[in-house]
Short mmCIF file of C-alpha atoms in Angstrom, two decimals:
data_model
loop_
_atom_site.label_atom_id
_atom_site.label_comp_id
_atom_site.label_asym_id
_atom_site.label_seq_id
_atom_site.Cartn_x
_atom_site.Cartn_y
_atom_site.Cartn_z
CA MET X 14 -25.30 -4.95 -23.40
CA ALA X 15 -22.24 -3.20 -21.99
CA ARG X 16 -19.13 -5.26 -21.59
CA LYS X 17 -17.44 -5.42 -18.21
CA PRO X 18 -13.84 -4.29 -18.13
CA SER X 19 -11.38 -7.09 -17.75
CA PRO X 20 -9.15 -7.32 -14.65
CA SER X 21 -6.09 -6.67 -16.74
CA ALA X 22 -7.63 -3.46 -18.11
CA THR X 23 -8.52 -2.34 -14.58
CA HIS X 24 -5.00 -3.07 -13.36
CA SER X 25 -3.45 -1.18 -16.24
CA GLY X 26 -5.77 1.78 -15.59
CA ALA X 27 -4.80 1.90 -11.90
CA ALA X 28 -1.14 1.66 -12.84
CA SER X 29 -1.50 4.57 -15.24
CA VAL X 30 -3.14 6.67 -12.51
CA VAL X 31 -0.35 5.85 -10.06
CA ALA X 32 2.23 6.61 -12.72
CA SER X 33 0.60 9.97 -13.38
CA VAL X 34 0.68 10.81 -9.65
CA LEU X 35 4.06 9.34 -8.73
CA PRO X 36 6.89 9.97 -11.17
CA ASP X 37 8.95 7.02 -12.25
CA ALA X 38 11.95 6.66 -9.94
CA GLY X 39 15.07 4.76 -10.67
CA LEU X 40 16.18 1.70 -8.79
CA SER X 41 18.89 3.54 -6.92
CA ARG X 42 16.46 6.17 -5.67
CA ARG X 43 14.07 3.52 -4.46
CA ILE X 44 16.82 1.68 -2.61
CA ALA X 45 18.00 4.94 -1.05
CA TRP X 46 14.47 5.81 0.06
CA VAL X 47 13.99 2.38 1.68
CA VAL X 48 17.33 2.60 3.51
CA ALA X 49 16.59 6.15 4.70
CA SER X 50 13.12 5.12 5.88
CA GLY X 51 14.57 2.22 7.84
CA ALA X 52 17.18 4.42 9.49
CA TRP X 53 14.56 7.02 10.35
CA THR X 54 12.27 4.37 11.87
CA PHE X 55 15.17 3.00 13.94
CA ALA X 56 16.08 6.46 15.26
CA PHE X 57 12.45 7.38 15.98
CA LEU X 58 11.73 4.21 17.95
CA ALA X 59 15.01 4.38 19.86
CA LEU X 60 14.54 8.00 20.90
CA ALA X 61 10.83 7.59 21.69
CA SER X 62 11.37 4.56 23.94
CA PHE X 63 14.37 5.92 25.84
CA GLN X 64 14.52 4.93 29.52
CA ILE X 65 16.88 6.41 32.08
CA THR X 66 17.13 2.99 33.77
CA ASP X 67 18.73 1.38 30.71
CA TRP X 68 22.48 0.94 30.40
CA PRO X 69 24.66 3.09 30.05
CA SER X 70 22.61 5.69 31.99
CA HIS X 71 24.46 7.45 34.82
CA VAL X 72 21.25 8.31 36.69
CA VAL X 73 20.79 4.88 38.31
CA SER X 74 23.25 2.34 39.64
CA VAL X 75 21.21 -0.75 38.75
CA HIS X 76 20.15 -0.94 35.11
CA ASN X 77 17.41 -2.86 33.37
CA ASP X 78 18.37 -6.31 32.16
CA PRO X 79 17.26 -6.71 29.45
CA ALA X 80 16.95 -3.11 28.27
CA ALA X 81 13.47 -1.60 28.23
CA ASN X 82 14.16 0.24 24.95
CA LEU X 83 12.17 -1.10 22.02
CA LEU X 84 15.38 -1.62 20.07
CA GLY X 85 17.25 -3.27 22.89
CA ARG X 86 20.67 -2.29 24.16
CA MET X 87 21.71 -0.81 20.84
CA GLY X 88 18.73 1.57 20.87
CA ALA X 89 19.38 2.43 24.52
CA VAL X 90 23.02 3.34 23.84
CA MET X 91 22.17 5.41 20.76
CA SER X 92 19.34 7.33 22.41
CA TYR X 93 21.31 7.90 25.63
CA TRP X 94 24.34 9.47 23.97
CA THR X 95 22.16 11.48 21.62
CA TYR X 96 20.26 13.08 24.51
CA VAL X 97 23.47 13.56 26.50
CA VAL X 98 25.27 15.35 23.68
CA VAL X 99 22.57 17.43 21.90
CA GLY X 100 19.48 17.25 24.15
CA ILE X 101 15.83 17.14 23.15
CA GLY X 102 16.43 19.39 20.14
CA VAL X 103 17.32 16.24 18.22
CA TRP X 104 13.60 15.74 17.61
CA ILE X 105 13.53 18.70 15.19
CA PRO X 106 15.69 17.08 12.46
CA VAL X 107 14.05 13.71 13.12
CA LEU X 108 10.56 15.08 12.48
CA LEU X 109 11.66 17.13 9.48
CA ALA X 110 13.35 14.04 8.02
CA GLY X 111 10.08 12.14 8.37
CA VAL X 112 8.24 14.92 6.51
CA ALA X 113 10.87 14.86 3.75
CA LEU X 114 10.55 11.08 3.35
CA THR X 115 6.77 11.39 3.14
CA TYR X 116 7.04 14.06 0.44
CA SER X 117 9.46 11.91 -1.52
CA ALA X 118 7.08 8.96 -1.32
CA LEU X 119 4.29 11.17 -2.73
CA GLY X 120 6.44 12.13 -5.70
CA ARG X 121 7.24 15.65 -4.50
CA PRO X 122 11.02 15.99 -4.55
CA ILE X 123 12.70 18.13 -1.91
CA GLN X 124 14.90 20.87 -3.34
CA HIS X 125 18.31 21.61 -1.79
CA CYS X 126 18.29 18.72 0.66
CA VAL X 127 21.79 19.42 1.99
CA VAL X 128 21.04 23.10 2.69
CA ARG X 129 17.76 22.23 4.37
CA GLY X 130 19.55 19.61 6.47
CA ILE X 131 22.00 22.26 7.68
CA GLY X 132 19.05 24.47 8.61
CA ALA X 133 17.48 21.61 10.57
CA LEU X 134 20.73 21.06 12.50
CA LEU X 135 20.91 24.77 13.27
CA MET X 136 17.33 24.65 14.60
CA MET X 137 18.25 21.63 16.72
CA LEU X 138 21.24 23.36 18.29
CA ALA X 139 19.39 26.65 18.87
CA PHE X 140 16.42 24.92 20.49
CA SER X 141 18.62 22.89 22.83
CA CYS X 142 20.58 26.05 23.73
CA LEU X 143 17.32 27.81 24.63
CA HIS X 144 16.48 24.81 26.80
CA ALA X 145 19.85 25.14 28.54
CA GLN X 146 19.44 28.90 28.90
CA TRP X 147 15.88 29.03 30.22
CA MET X 148 15.31 25.65 31.91
CA PRO X 149 18.69 24.05 32.55
CA SER X 150 17.42 21.77 35.33
CA VAL X 151 14.38 20.41 33.46
CA GLY X 152 15.08 16.96 32.10
CA SER X 153 15.56 13.34 33.04
CA LEU X 154 19.36 13.14 32.70
CA THR X 155 20.75 14.73 35.86
CA GLY X 156 23.75 16.95 35.16
CA CYS X 157 23.17 17.14 31.42
CA ASP X 158 19.43 17.73 31.16
CA ALA X 159 19.69 20.02 28.11
CA GLY X 160 22.70 18.28 26.52
CA LEU X 161 26.40 18.86 27.13
CA PHE X 162 27.14 20.80 23.96
CA PRO X 163 24.11 23.15 24.22
CA MET X 164 24.89 23.78 27.89
CA TRP X 165 28.47 24.71 27.00
CA CYS X 166 27.27 27.06 24.23
CA ALA X 167 24.76 28.70 26.57
CA GLU X 168 27.40 29.18 29.25
CA GLN X 169 29.93 30.72 26.86
CA LEU X 170 27.46 33.14 25.26
CA SER X 171 25.96 34.11 28.63
CA GLU X 172 29.39 35.10 29.91
CA ARG X 173 29.96 37.34 26.87
CA PHE X 174 26.48 38.73 26.11
CA GLY X 175 24.50 38.14 29.29
CA GLY X 176 21.36 36.09 29.67
CA VAL X 177 19.15 38.36 27.54
CA GLY X 178 21.71 38.74 24.77
CA ALA X 179 22.36 35.00 24.61
CA SER X 180 18.62 34.28 24.47
CA LEU X 181 18.19 36.74 21.60
CA LEU X 182 21.04 35.10 19.68
CA PHE X 183 19.52 31.64 20.17
CA ILE X 184 16.09 32.84 19.03
CA LEU X 185 17.66 34.46 15.97
CA ALA X 186 19.51 31.23 15.17
CA LEU X 187 16.29 29.25 15.54
CA ALA X 188 14.45 31.58 13.16
CA LEU X 189 17.32 31.52 10.67
CA GLY X 190 17.43 27.73 10.71
CA ALA X 191 13.65 27.59 10.19
CA VAL X 192 13.90 29.90 7.17
CA VAL X 193 16.65 27.72 5.67
CA ALA X 194 14.97 24.37 6.41
CA ILE X 195 11.26 25.10 5.95
CA ASP X 196 11.07 28.50 4.28
CA GLU X 197 7.71 27.87 2.62
CA VAL X 198 6.12 26.90 5.92
CA VAL X 199 7.61 29.90 7.74
CA PHE X 200 6.41 32.40 5.14
CA ALA X 201 2.95 30.83 4.96
CA LEU X 202 2.52 30.75 8.74
CA PRO X 203 1.37 34.39 9.25
CA GLN X 204 -1.34 34.07 6.62
CA ALA X 205 -2.50 30.78 8.13
CA ILE X 206 -2.70 32.40 11.57
CA LEU X 207 -4.76 35.27 10.17
CA ARG X 208 -7.16 32.83 8.52
CA THR X 209 -7.45 30.93 11.80
CA LEU X 210 -8.30 34.14 13.66
CA SER X 211 -10.84 35.26 11.04
CA PHE X 212 -13.67 34.68 13.54
CA LEU X 213 -12.38 37.78 15.36
CA ASP X 214 -13.05 40.04 12.35
CA PRO X 215 -16.26 41.54 13.86
CA ILE X 216 -14.21 42.66 16.86
CA TRP X 217 -11.41 44.16 14.75
CA ASN X 218 -13.87 45.88 12.37
CA PHE X 219 -16.07 47.35 15.12
CA ASP X 220 -16.18 51.18 15.29
CA TRP X 221 -14.37 51.50 18.61
CA ALA X 222 -13.53 55.16 17.95
CA GLY X 223 -17.20 56.03 17.48
CA LEU X 224 -18.12 54.16 20.66
CA VAL X 225 -15.51 56.04 22.66
CA ALA X 226 -16.68 59.38 21.21
CA THR X 227 -20.30 58.57 22.12
CA LEU X 228 -19.42 57.64 25.67
CA ARG X 229 -17.30 60.75 26.04
CA SER X 230 -20.13 63.00 24.86
CA LYS X 231 -22.52 61.40 27.32
CA LEU X 232 -20.08 61.82 30.19
CA VAL X 233 -19.48 65.48 29.30
CA GLY X 234 -23.25 66.19 29.07
CA VAL X 235 -23.96 64.83 32.54
CA ARG X 236 -22.12 67.09 35.01
CA PRO X 237 -22.64 66.82 38.79
CA GLU X 238 -23.96 69.95 40.55
CA PRO X 239 -21.65 71.55 43.13
CA ILE X 240 -22.42 70.89 46.79
CA VAL X 241 -23.12 73.89 49.13
CA ILE X 242 -21.39 73.96 52.51
CA GLY X 243 -24.74 73.69 54.28
CA GLY X 244 -25.29 70.30 52.66
CA GLY X 245 -27.86 71.31 50.08
CA ARG X 246 -27.31 71.71 46.38
CA THR X 247 -27.28 75.01 44.54
CA GLY X 248 -30.27 74.06 42.48
CA THR X 249 -32.26 73.11 45.58
CA THR X 250 -31.30 76.35 47.37
CA ARG X 251 -32.31 78.40 44.40
CA SER X 252 -35.67 76.65 44.13
CA THR X 253 -36.29 77.09 47.89
CA ARG X 254 -35.51 80.78 47.67
CA ALA X 255 -37.79 81.15 44.68
CA LYS X 256 -40.62 79.43 46.57
CA ALA X 257 -40.07 81.64 49.62
CA SER X 258 -40.08 84.79 47.51
CA SER X 259 -43.26 83.66 45.78
CA THR X 260 -45.14 82.84 49.04
CA VAL X 261 -44.01 85.73 51.28
CA ALA X 262 -45.09 89.12 49.89
CA PRO X 263 -42.73 92.01 50.57
CA VAL X 264 -43.92 94.68 53.05
CA GLU X 265 -44.00 98.11 51.38
CA THR X 266 -44.56 101.40 53.25
CA THR X 267 -46.35 104.38 51.71
CA ASP X 268 -45.60 108.11 52.15
CA GLU X 269 -48.78 108.76 54.19
CA GLU X 270 -47.88 106.09 56.71
CA GLU X 271 -44.41 107.58 57.07
CA GLU X 272 -45.87 111.09 57.66
CA SER X 273 -48.32 109.77 60.28
CA ASP X 274 -45.53 108.00 62.07
CA ALA X 275 -43.44 111.17 62.08
CA THR X 276 -46.44 113.22 63.49
CA GLU X 277 -47.02 110.72 66.28
CA GLU X 278 -43.37 110.83 67.22
CA SER X 279 -43.39 114.69 67.33
CA GLU X 280 -46.56 114.71 69.49
CA GLU X 281 -45.01 112.27 71.89
CA GLU X 282 -41.92 114.46 72.16
CA ASP X 283 -44.08 117.58 72.83
CA ALA X 284 -46.01 115.74 75.53
CA ASP X 285 -42.79 114.72 77.19
CA GLU X 286 -41.52 118.34 77.16
CA VAL X 287 -44.80 119.62 78.73
CA GLU X 288 -44.53 117.05 81.49
CA ASP X 289 -40.96 118.12 82.16
CA ASP X 290 -42.03 121.83 82.39
CA ASP X 291 -44.82 120.99 84.87
CA ASP X 292 -42.38 119.15 87.03
CA ASP X 293 -40.03 122.18 87.05
CA ASP X 294 -42.91 124.58 88.07
CA ASP X 295 -43.88 122.39 90.98
CA ASP X 296 -40.33 122.54 92.22
#
């Protein structure tokens, strides 16, 4: 009879599996991860529950009391000034920080955290500048919808490079920040898009050149017949003439008939001369 494993053996087996998946982290790293997770949760909730009617918003004259923000007045103040200064681009580093914390919890350390953080800040600024350049009046904070600093950057670059040039610079900065912050994701994105669009392979692999050549040959083979001024077609006129020539036999004259005609004409002339002579004799 097989013996059942003891609870202690089961617990030790589960611990060994967890240890094999998650590397052993020191106490300082665990404390740092907990503190970072708490700060990220605070920032996420404060930004997500932002209300323009909370103090110190300049949009309304009468503010909510108490604040409608999930984190109270402190969350309202932090979220308000964040949106006023940098705009909605702040969500890019917030989301990337959440991904980094998740990877750290799964035992996958993030390489070059400081460099990637700089890339995330560059993405944040470039995205908010594009917001200020393309849609400056879209937002809930009147007068600073895209953020004061991005609006200033967009204004300065637009004066020097024009609207198109400034937009190209912002897009370039956004792409550069993405390569620095999430290079693996950026380089894997084209292949992922191609795999997603694999259902269109029959369309891409279809012999379009052969189809075009076939249609062209058919169009060249079928040529319209020219129209005659009388309204009929050349083919119809030719067929009508052929039928007429086949039904009406040509009239041919022989030599004997021509000679008899000539004799009759000469006899008639002689008779006329005789009549003229008789008339003269009578006179």
